[in-house]
Amino acid sequence: MDCVATGGNVKVLAKAIHSLSRIGEELYLEPVEDGLALRSVNSSRSAFACFLLSPLFFQRFQAPSDQSFRCKMPIKSVQAVFKSLASLDRSVEKCRIQLNSEKSRLTITLHCKHGLLKTHNLSFQDCESLQAVFDKDSCANVLQAQPRLMVDTVLHFPPSLEEVNLSVSSDRVWLRNHVEDDADSSRAMMTELCLSAEEFDHFAVSTQTSITFCLKELRGLLVFAESSGLPISMYFDEPGSPVILSVTDSVLEGNFVLATLSEESHPKNHVNSNTKCPDTEQPPDDFMSDDMDSFLIAMETSELPGPSHVPTSPPRLSNRKDNRKHSFSEEEQEEEALTEGPPNKKFCSLFFGSVLPTPSHMPNQTMQSQEVLASDSEDENEPQTS
Amino acid sequence: MKFRAKIIDVGCLNHFTRVVNTVSRLTKACVLRLTCDHLYFVLSGRVATGGVSMWCELSQVNFFDEFQLEGVSADANEIFLEVAPENFSRALKTAQNAKSVKIKLTKKTCPCLTLAAELPSLSSVSRVVTHDIPVDVIPRRLWHDFREPQMPDFDVSIYLPPLKTMKSVVDRMKNLSNYLVLEANLNGEMNLKIETDLVSVTTHFKELGNPPWGDDGSQSSSPTHRDPDLMAEARVDIKKLQQFLMGQQVNPSKAMCNIVHRRILHLIFLHEDVSLQYFIPAVV
């Protein structure tokens, strides 16, 4: 594989990597038919991001001879190559990414001014293909806005805020900080921002709805969009379905897919007399329920196509629980012990395809049809079946 | 009980925000006392706060365009609320370029001060940001805890040196010792002293001037024949003094302190429409 990015695109590449670093600890790199895919996922599998750089993004794009090459590496190592973003466009003229298959190294060479060459040899690990299942076209609601609007909106919320609730009606959008339903919640400060549909470049709301997702993971995309000036599109459905935020231009496409809280009833937020916020009731979807025990059992015993690695070992299950704990309410700990009734609200894990079918199939697959959970090849302790 | 107020002037909004920011740097929780003419941020000295107390008084007419209050009862036309000034600060922070800011006492899941700011937007419809700040209503029987502090019978009253200078001196002294002695006399001289086993440092200030109490203060109008060179001192926790100096966002038009020898340090900062008093007890 041999790709060369030049000029301003070096900085764009660096910014894409930096925004992916806000999601997960590892960068998954995979040359695909449409270009180079850079992806990342968070440890609880509730946030996924992908930047697809088309061959036109590069001055030169040569895919590897091995069609199925893909790898992952710690994202911090890659960020270190592109540190000091501010001076990148002043000093770096060209960036070359080459695969050295004999030595299992990814070589990133920065061609800088005055003939200076900075060569970084990064070791990588083989991995499964990472692809979250989502279908933008099937989403009922689509909003598009200039990045400035999103950034200004988010400013009203403290940087430490984890979860935010977005509600839409036919002509308004409300953003509220989401507060867990526990003893402290009644004493928490509630902030709500109301925007009119007119402020959006595109506003297509077919169903009044209210979704809750993690704001923190989104900030990476906001920074990228603001610096690139690209409008941000939001695709979402009912609570439980992931929300997809994307930026597109002629040579790249970035998608951030975040899980949303699945709730049986409308979130408990202050009812402002001025709002016309809908009360959406969603029937509990068994498959969306985050009861990992029942899901894993269903996966093992049903006709679902098995993933190449079956995550069944108990330590692995508790690992997942721990990973998600920090995003969820404290209720979860107690609720896992209960055997009956679905948990009140949970973030759904995004379902991943284990082996990527040809990219052309992807857009047609929805959450319901793709039922396979990808293995977590990051877990070194897991017994692997080859 | 009702309270509604509105600010439409950007300058007033900024000024009010600065006052709230200053208060939020001094304490995590305080009492907001609302009367028809004034707002007060009150912190009453308790063991928990190390004995410091604060009294910040604002004249409402200088900030608010509209101000309506209906207190607890006709003869007690006031409202006392316990609030975390930091929440207030956060709410105001993002409303700095608002066209208008409305503050209302509301009841959501608990009593709240609701701050609604109308922000400029790209369309004809303004953006509205609403913050619900939870508060506790303080019952009337506890109001006496939050009375205006009496001017102490001080021994020396003196104007403070320029805040910036004082801040930097105290900052450096904080690295060397936990306690600082502030002493001053009626000759306009002030010393800031620290003393440890290894080192002692004194910073001298001269010609600071002494405020002419007589009409307002509790000092009797007849001079007490105090030796003008005699120093009155108070040994205080240096962190508390530093916290107070650090929190100031605006240079006051008048800054002075009253010292009750070995008892209390009483700092008074006066701005055009805000007065801030801070009491730091002396330690042995």
XYZ file of C-alpha atoms in Angstrom:
670
model
C 0.000 0.000 0.000
C 1.289 3.427 -0.831
C -0.676 6.617 -0.284
C 0.531 10.153 -0.529
C -1.343 13.155 0.812
C -0.130 16.621 0.021
C -0.654 20.192 1.007
C -3.666 21.049 3.090
C -4.852 17.452 3.069
C -2.076 16.473 5.420
C -3.656 18.655 8.039
C -7.087 17.266 7.257
C -5.731 13.765 7.730
C -4.194 14.778 11.033
C -7.405 16.371 12.195
C -9.377 13.295 11.262
C -7.046 11.189 13.353
C -7.316 13.578 16.260
C -11.069 13.484 16.175
C -11.022 9.688 16.062
C -8.835 9.727 19.141
C -11.752 11.217 21.062
C -13.662 8.030 20.461
C -11.340 5.127 21.120
C -7.829 4.108 21.924
C -7.075 2.345 18.687
C -7.070 3.366 15.078
C -8.295 0.782 12.614
C -6.906 1.294 9.152
C -8.290 -0.481 6.124
C -7.890 0.268 2.443
C -11.229 -0.406 0.804
C -12.613 -0.159 -2.679
C -13.616 3.456 -2.162
C -10.401 4.583 -0.580
C -8.818 4.458 2.826
C -10.985 3.880 5.870
C -9.870 5.094 9.274
C -12.053 3.896 12.090
C -12.292 3.855 15.832
C -14.656 2.479 18.410
C -14.972 3.075 22.122
C -14.489 0.384 24.706
C -18.166 -0.026 25.433
C -19.007 -0.207 21.761
C -21.472 2.594 22.084
C -19.609 4.992 19.832
C -18.036 4.391 16.470
C -16.432 6.735 14.007
C -15.175 6.274 10.491
C -13.450 8.538 8.050
C -13.436 7.326 4.492
C -10.851 9.102 2.383
C -11.417 8.602 -1.306
C -8.505 7.975 -3.671
C -8.957 11.552 -4.880
C -8.036 12.814 -1.434
C -4.560 11.556 -2.116
C -2.070 12.654 -4.686
C -1.342 8.992 -5.115
C -3.309 6.046 -3.860
C -2.130 2.533 -4.339
C -4.086 -0.153 -2.558
C -2.169 -3.078 -1.142
C -1.844 -6.182 -3.246
C -3.362 -8.161 -0.416
C -7.024 -7.215 -0.775
C -7.939 -8.125 2.727
C -5.260 -6.138 4.489
C -6.401 -4.326 7.575
C -4.739 -3.383 10.778
C -5.067 -1.500 13.978
C -2.620 0.392 16.112
C -2.697 2.527 19.228
C -4.056 5.865 18.178
C -1.651 7.743 20.377
C 1.253 6.510 18.257
C -0.358 7.864 15.149
C -1.221 11.138 16.835
C 2.397 11.512 17.805
C 3.298 11.557 14.122
C 0.950 14.450 13.541
C 1.485 16.460 16.655
C 1.655 20.240 16.619
C -1.208 20.609 14.212
C -0.718 24.309 13.953
C 2.629 24.063 12.273
C 1.736 21.117 10.064
C 0.604 23.086 7.094
C 3.555 25.388 7.384
C 6.198 22.732 7.571
C 4.881 19.543 6.012
C 4.586 19.353 2.264
C 3.748 15.721 1.828
C 2.756 12.726 3.888
C 3.352 9.219 2.675
C 1.828 6.120 4.186
C 3.361 2.851 3.124
C 2.863 -0.689 4.200
C 5.993 -2.650 4.835
C 4.557 -6.137 4.896
C 7.784 -8.049 5.513
C 8.504 -6.157 8.674
C 4.848 -5.657 9.609
C 5.296 -1.963 9.860
C 3.295 0.964 8.636
C 5.712 3.630 7.554
C 4.542 7.207 7.687
C 6.959 9.649 6.165
C 6.509 13.372 6.493
C 8.274 15.333 3.810
C 8.937 18.713 5.308
C 10.440 21.934 4.154
C 14.126 22.200 3.451
C 14.328 18.569 2.484
C 13.678 17.291 5.993
C 12.214 13.797 6.160
C 10.557 12.466 9.264
C 9.987 8.755 9.100
C 7.834 6.921 11.578
C 7.620 3.159 11.621
C 4.536 2.042 13.426
C 3.885 -1.539 14.301
C 0.364 -2.724 13.881
C -1.794 -5.645 14.781
C -3.984 -7.643 12.529
C -7.608 -7.310 13.314
C -11.127 -8.016 12.301
C -12.827 -5.529 10.112
C -14.614 -2.977 12.181
C -17.864 -1.676 10.844
C -20.893 -0.566 12.713
C -24.190 -1.201 11.110
C -26.129 1.842 10.269
C -28.255 3.119 7.479
C -28.596 6.834 7.118
C -31.236 6.589 4.453
C -33.664 4.756 6.644
C -33.603 7.363 9.380
C -36.819 9.227 9.907
C -35.248 12.508 10.908
C -32.494 14.433 9.207
C -31.015 17.732 10.278
C -28.158 19.607 8.731
C -26.443 22.630 10.182
C -23.338 24.715 9.877
C -20.702 23.622 12.362
C -20.814 27.018 14.029
C -24.381 26.392 15.139
C -23.515 23.064 16.714
C -20.428 24.432 18.418
C -22.302 27.426 19.821
C -25.031 25.153 21.068
C -22.678 22.808 22.810
C -20.969 25.738 24.521
C -23.923 26.141 26.814
C -23.197 22.817 28.375
C -20.245 22.161 30.653
C -17.345 20.279 29.051
C -17.773 17.523 31.580
C -21.334 16.802 30.547
C -21.663 13.237 29.438
C -25.126 12.781 28.109
C -27.378 15.121 26.271
C -30.957 14.832 25.173
C -32.095 16.042 21.781
C -35.789 16.495 21.107
C -37.390 17.580 17.883
C -40.805 18.747 16.894
C -41.993 19.993 13.550
C -40.326 23.365 13.939
C -38.087 23.292 16.966
C -35.112 21.504 18.373
C -34.339 21.260 22.087
C -31.079 20.220 23.582
C -30.998 19.404 27.280
C -28.482 17.995 29.656
C -29.511 14.546 30.615
C -29.699 13.744 34.265
C -29.854 10.268 35.694
C -32.878 9.249 37.655
C -31.377 8.985 41.077
C -31.433 10.825 44.352
C -29.158 13.566 43.143
C -31.009 14.284 39.985
C -33.594 16.564 41.475
C -30.826 18.844 42.691
C -28.930 19.048 39.454
C -28.898 22.143 37.355
C -30.893 21.705 34.187
C -30.001 23.517 31.034
C -32.115 23.624 27.922
C -31.424 25.284 24.623
C -34.186 25.777 22.116
C -33.420 26.355 18.471
C -35.783 27.108 15.674
C -35.847 24.946 12.564
C -34.914 28.005 10.539
C -31.394 27.928 11.886
C -30.731 24.641 10.152
C -29.686 24.265 6.554
C -31.938 21.263 6.293
C -34.683 20.209 8.666
C -36.670 17.089 7.929
C -38.494 15.737 10.923
C -41.002 13.081 10.147
C -41.596 11.883 13.664
C -41.405 13.978 16.790
C -38.886 12.245 18.901
C -36.416 12.550 21.720
C -33.056 10.817 21.872
C -30.287 10.769 24.443
C -26.673 10.202 23.567
C -23.182 10.878 24.748
C -21.991 14.357 23.967
C -18.377 13.851 24.903
C -17.663 11.546 22.039
C -19.130 13.945 19.606
C -16.828 16.801 20.379
C -14.141 15.335 18.180
C -16.408 15.629 15.171
C -17.398 19.158 16.056
C -13.795 20.267 16.127
C -13.148 18.614 12.782
C -16.214 20.111 11.164
C -15.526 23.561 12.465
C -11.999 23.616 11.127
C -13.030 22.179 7.801
C -16.124 24.341 7.509
C -18.199 21.373 6.443
C -21.856 21.252 7.444
C -22.838 18.509 9.835
C -25.753 16.222 9.069
C -27.597 14.340 11.779
C -29.616 11.234 11.112
C -31.717 9.689 13.809
C -34.800 7.681 14.556
C -36.435 6.533 17.723
C -34.616 6.144 21.041
C -32.476 3.052 20.906
C -31.491 3.496 17.310
C -28.106 5.050 16.839
C -27.694 8.660 15.861
C -25.342 9.293 12.982
C -23.532 12.528 12.454
C -21.657 12.991 9.276
C -19.601 15.427 7.315
C -19.037 15.007 3.629
C -17.202 16.607 0.858
C -16.091 15.456 -2.536
C -13.086 13.556 -1.276
C -13.961 12.446 2.207
C -16.802 11.262 4.349
C -16.807 11.156 8.111
C -19.451 9.312 10.091
C -19.823 9.305 13.835
C -22.309 6.721 15.039
C -23.454 6.957 18.627
C -25.784 4.676 20.493
C -28.804 6.291 22.060
C -30.553 5.444 25.265
C -33.322 3.003 24.806
C -36.187 3.923 27.036
C -39.659 2.695 27.579
C -40.962 6.087 28.441
C -40.155 9.697 27.808
C -37.035 10.835 29.601
C -37.575 12.536 32.897
C -36.756 16.141 32.196
C -38.319 19.370 33.256
C -41.435 20.136 31.358
C -41.178 23.679 30.209
C -44.521 25.221 29.565
C -43.210 26.768 26.399
C -42.123 23.532 24.856
C -44.250 21.267 22.804
C -42.114 18.298 23.552
C -43.678 15.037 22.537
C -44.163 12.101 24.760
C -42.872 9.228 22.725
C -43.455 5.725 23.889
C -41.284 3.049 22.467
C -42.116 -0.596 22.870
C -39.198 -2.418 24.392
C -37.307 -4.110 21.635
C -35.864 -7.344 22.971
C -32.940 -7.233 20.713
C -32.154 -3.686 21.668
C -32.321 -4.401 25.332
C -28.941 -4.278 26.900
C -29.392 -7.342 28.957
C -26.154 -8.888 27.835
C -26.853 -12.263 29.357
C -29.981 -12.839 27.362
C -28.481 -11.432 24.223
C -25.429 -13.640 24.303
C -27.531 -16.656 24.998
C -29.815 -15.787 22.119
C -26.824 -15.393 19.878
C -25.384 -18.738 20.750
C -28.557 -20.717 20.460
C -30.281 -19.089 17.485
C -29.620 -19.417 13.779
C -27.589 -16.282 13.728
C -24.453 -16.618 11.634
C -21.742 -17.051 14.189
C -18.920 -14.582 14.355
C -15.455 -15.970 13.941
C -14.780 -15.385 17.624
C -17.525 -16.143 20.027
C -17.381 -14.053 23.134
C -18.665 -16.420 25.742
C -16.176 -16.459 28.554
C -17.608 -14.972 31.745
C -14.626 -12.729 32.406
C -15.328 -11.142 29.109
C -18.908 -10.430 29.998
C -17.985 -8.699 33.195
C -15.384 -6.783 31.296
C -18.096 -5.412 29.100
C -20.212 -4.480 32.049
C -17.369 -2.624 33.623
C -16.620 -0.865 30.406
C -20.091 0.396 30.088
C -20.556 1.279 33.682
C -18.964 4.620 33.291
C -21.432 5.668 30.648
C -24.493 4.379 32.349
C -26.473 5.036 35.424
C -25.561 3.418 38.665
C -28.821 1.528 38.433
C -27.240 -0.876 36.034
C -25.175 -2.593 38.678
C -28.230 -3.462 40.678
C -30.300 -4.304 37.682
C -27.919 -6.884 36.341
C -28.678 -8.820 39.469
C -32.406 -8.775 38.809
C -33.611 -11.586 36.696
C -36.876 -10.135 35.621
C -37.903 -7.076 33.705
C -35.812 -5.146 31.246
C -33.547 -2.498 32.706
C -35.025 0.957 32.712
C -32.648 2.557 30.332
C -29.462 1.546 28.757
C -27.221 2.470 25.969
C -27.381 -0.121 23.293
C -24.247 -1.628 22.095
C -23.868 -1.087 18.412
C -23.894 -4.298 16.501
C -20.940 -4.915 14.365
C -20.431 -7.121 11.385
C -17.665 -9.605 12.010
C -16.543 -10.082 8.475
C -17.211 -7.251 6.193
C -19.233 -8.147 3.128
C -18.405 -6.140 0.027
C -18.900 -2.476 0.742
C -21.758 -2.191 -1.722
C -23.915 -4.320 0.535
C -23.448 -2.162 3.573
C -25.904 0.642 2.873
C -28.752 -1.805 2.586
C -28.260 -3.494 5.872
C -30.207 -2.228 8.822
C -29.886 -2.844 12.513
C -32.475 -5.581 12.391
C -30.985 -7.687 9.650
C -27.405 -7.586 10.825
C -27.365 -9.598 13.971
C -23.840 -10.576 14.507
C -21.629 -9.189 17.176
C -18.064 -8.679 16.144
C -15.382 -10.152 18.272
C -13.312 -7.990 20.448
C -9.928 -8.921 19.158
C -8.420 -6.373 21.517
C -9.029 -8.694 24.416
C -5.763 -10.625 24.590
C -6.974 -12.853 27.409
C -9.844 -14.214 25.466
C -9.395 -17.764 24.263
C -9.334 -17.545 20.494
C -10.787 -20.029 18.141
C -8.959 -19.962 14.876
C -43.730 34.026 46.961
C -42.855 35.435 43.611
C -39.794 36.805 42.002
C -39.235 38.010 38.472
C -36.471 40.174 37.155
C -35.104 41.128 33.799
C -31.835 42.520 32.524
C -31.654 43.970 29.055
C -28.557 46.086 29.152
C -25.416 44.231 28.151
C -23.237 46.310 30.449
C -25.456 45.563 33.429
C -25.460 41.911 32.517
C -21.677 41.789 32.350
C -21.350 43.621 35.620
C -23.836 41.365 37.344
C -22.016 38.335 35.986
C -18.738 39.582 37.366
C -20.255 40.010 40.804
C -21.680 36.501 40.718
C -18.329 35.165 39.530
C -16.581 36.847 42.432
C -19.019 35.351 44.902
C -18.675 31.928 43.335
C -14.939 32.036 43.893
C -15.396 32.740 47.554
C -17.843 30.073 48.511
C -19.584 26.981 47.237
C -22.908 27.811 48.803
C -24.404 30.996 50.057
C -27.685 32.645 50.796
C -29.299 34.957 48.297
C -31.495 37.459 50.038
C -33.932 39.348 47.856
C -35.734 42.485 48.901
C -37.530 45.075 46.819
C -34.468 47.260 46.550
C -31.501 44.992 47.012
C -29.944 41.642 46.411
C -27.563 40.235 48.976
C -25.206 37.304 48.757
C -24.616 36.228 52.317
C -22.299 33.734 53.873
C -22.559 33.510 57.609
C -19.505 32.474 59.546
C -19.534 28.850 60.524
C -16.984 26.351 61.635
C -17.342 24.653 58.284
C -16.230 27.733 56.410
C -13.426 28.381 58.838
C -15.344 31.199 60.367
C -15.222 33.512 57.381
C -18.315 35.413 56.529
C -19.315 37.490 53.575
C -21.852 40.154 52.835
C -22.290 41.321 49.270
C -24.893 43.952 48.609
C -26.232 45.037 45.240
C -28.693 47.759 44.548
C -31.166 46.111 42.189
C -32.089 49.216 40.312
C -28.583 49.491 38.903
C -28.774 46.111 37.243
C -32.323 45.146 36.483
C -34.720 46.702 34.085
C -37.649 44.975 35.715
C -37.792 43.688 39.249
C -40.862 42.295 40.929
C -40.852 40.685 44.294
C -43.523 39.275 46.494
C -41.954 38.042 49.647
C -42.984 35.508 52.203
C -45.628 37.793 53.658
C -46.645 41.428 53.623
C -44.673 42.318 56.703
C -41.708 40.213 55.642
C -41.446 41.155 52.017
C -38.238 39.312 51.391
C -37.074 35.983 50.047
C -34.087 34.014 51.341
C -32.727 31.286 49.101
C -29.776 28.982 49.524
C -27.989 28.662 46.216
C -24.708 27.432 44.762
C -23.253 30.551 43.154
C -21.253 28.412 40.786
C -24.451 27.274 39.091
C -25.519 30.854 38.791
C -22.146 31.710 37.325
C -22.331 28.922 34.792
C -25.778 29.957 33.710
C -24.729 33.556 33.201
C -21.510 32.675 31.452
C -23.085 31.639 28.194
C -25.620 34.416 28.210
C -23.174 37.256 27.911
C -24.355 38.390 24.506
C -28.025 37.873 25.226
C -30.668 40.313 24.145
C -32.371 39.838 27.472
C -32.019 37.714 30.556
C -34.989 36.872 32.722
C -34.661 35.428 36.187
C -37.635 33.856 37.865
C -38.350 31.843 40.946
C -40.035 28.674 39.791
C -40.947 25.281 41.049
C -39.769 22.367 38.966
C -38.981 19.122 40.740
C -37.684 21.425 43.441
C -37.665 25.196 43.843
C -35.456 26.744 41.195
C -34.165 30.019 40.013
C -34.817 29.823 36.330
C -32.652 31.927 34.134
C -33.829 32.337 30.563
C -31.638 34.145 28.078
C -32.714 35.210 24.645
C -29.739 34.846 22.385
C -29.083 36.253 18.955
C -29.611 33.688 16.239
C -29.212 33.221 12.549
C -32.929 33.314 11.995
C -35.823 35.521 12.931
C -36.562 33.346 15.928
C -34.228 33.869 18.862
C -32.482 31.038 20.527
C -33.592 30.588 24.070
C -31.404 28.984 26.657
C -32.991 28.136 29.964
C -31.138 27.148 33.081
C -32.931 25.812 36.114
C -30.776 26.394 39.152
C -31.982 24.411 42.149
C -32.381 26.452 45.332
C -33.570 25.907 48.864
C -36.038 28.317 50.344
C -34.939 29.358 53.795
C -37.773 29.547 56.276
C -38.406 32.772 58.084
C -37.408 31.449 61.458
C -33.829 31.097 60.228
C -33.526 34.536 58.729
C -31.798 35.967 61.767
C -28.726 33.904 60.900
C -28.236 36.051 57.864
C -28.504 39.550 59.192
C -26.244 42.311 58.028
C -23.063 42.090 60.036
C -22.357 44.881 62.443
C -19.390 47.056 61.741
C -16.928 45.781 64.279
C -15.420 48.122 66.803
C -12.154 48.235 64.993
C -8.840 49.457 66.191
C -7.436 50.546 62.877
C -8.991 51.234 59.541
C -6.770 51.637 56.523
C -6.987 51.709 52.747
C -5.439 48.703 51.088
C -2.493 48.909 48.723
C -3.174 48.297 45.009
C -4.831 44.918 44.760
C -2.469 43.615 42.153
C 0.523 44.238 44.355
C -1.145 42.808 47.384
C -2.179 39.722 45.442
C 1.320 38.997 44.237
C 2.835 39.500 47.674
C 0.306 37.205 49.316
C 0.749 34.651 46.541
C 4.427 34.382 47.170
C 4.049 34.333 50.896
C 1.603 31.488 50.617
C 4.417 29.244 49.463
C 6.329 29.864 52.632
C 3.778 29.824 55.376
C 0.196 28.964 56.216
C -0.435 32.054 58.275
C 0.057 35.702 57.574
C -0.013 38.652 59.907
C -1.578 41.821 58.615
C -0.833 44.813 60.739
C -1.575 48.475 60.191
C -1.699 51.760 62.013
C -3.438 55.083 61.767
C -0.453 56.544 60.011
C -1.246 54.825 56.750
C 1.361 52.118 57.261
C 0.685 48.451 56.677
C 2.889 45.388 56.954
C 2.305 41.914 55.696
C 4.386 39.466 57.665
C 5.073 35.787 57.656
C 7.302 33.952 60.044
C 8.444 30.364 60.064
C 11.343 28.528 61.647
C 13.472 29.105 58.626
C 12.458 32.440 57.324
C 10.542 35.568 58.069
C 9.424 37.993 55.409
C 7.825 41.377 55.816
C 6.469 43.621 53.129
C 5.988 47.238 54.109
C 3.483 49.616 52.622
C 3.428 53.310 53.408
C 1.205 56.285 52.827
C -1.874 54.211 52.253
C -4.238 56.592 53.971
C -6.858 55.914 56.594
C -10.561 56.196 55.872
C -12.232 59.026 57.739
C -14.824 57.125 59.711
C -16.897 59.259 61.928
C -20.297 59.640 60.434
C -21.022 56.100 59.315
C -18.884 53.748 61.273
C -19.342 52.668 64.778
C -16.253 54.522 65.725
C -17.166 57.326 68.020
C -16.677 60.715 66.538
C -14.327 61.773 69.247
C -10.858 60.551 68.506
C -9.789 57.713 70.688
C -6.350 59.138 71.125
C -4.849 56.067 69.691
C -1.144 56.344 69.069
C -0.996 56.680 65.295
C 2.100 54.507 65.149
C 0.617 51.709 67.168
C -0.030 48.672 64.993
C -3.155 46.598 65.219
C -2.651 43.134 63.878
C -4.556 40.041 62.870
C -2.988 36.682 62.119
C -5.051 34.927 59.506
C -5.062 31.797 57.409
C -3.229 32.909 54.312
C -5.338 30.780 51.985
C -8.469 32.619 52.977
C -6.923 35.957 52.309
C -5.577 34.757 49.005
C -8.914 33.310 48.017
C -10.544 36.638 48.616
C -7.990 38.595 46.641
C -7.951 36.111 43.773
C -11.682 36.185 43.344
C -11.915 39.853 42.606
C -12.838 40.456 39.038
C -13.165 44.173 39.072
C -10.946 46.706 40.674
C -12.968 48.317 43.422
C -13.217 52.054 43.635
C -12.440 51.791 47.325
C -10.697 48.955 49.111
C -10.073 49.085 52.815
C -9.720 46.902 55.803
C -10.594 47.238 59.450
C -8.580 45.423 62.008
C -9.823 44.400 65.393
C -6.584 43.641 67.135
C -6.021 39.886 67.228
C -9.667 39.237 66.519
C -10.922 39.957 63.049
C -9.831 41.211 59.696
C -12.689 43.014 58.018
C -12.183 43.713 54.328
C -14.455 46.120 52.513
C -14.543 46.581 48.774
C -16.770 49.250 47.355
C -17.791 49.578 43.749
C -20.275 51.991 42.299
C -23.286 49.810 42.874
C -21.905 46.825 44.741
C -20.345 46.518 48.153
C -18.528 43.453 49.349
C -17.532 42.776 52.941
C -15.458 39.830 53.995
C -14.624 38.848 57.570
C -11.664 36.645 58.312
C -11.258 35.617 61.937
C -7.823 35.895 63.432
C -6.067 32.796 64.655
C -3.807 32.618 67.650
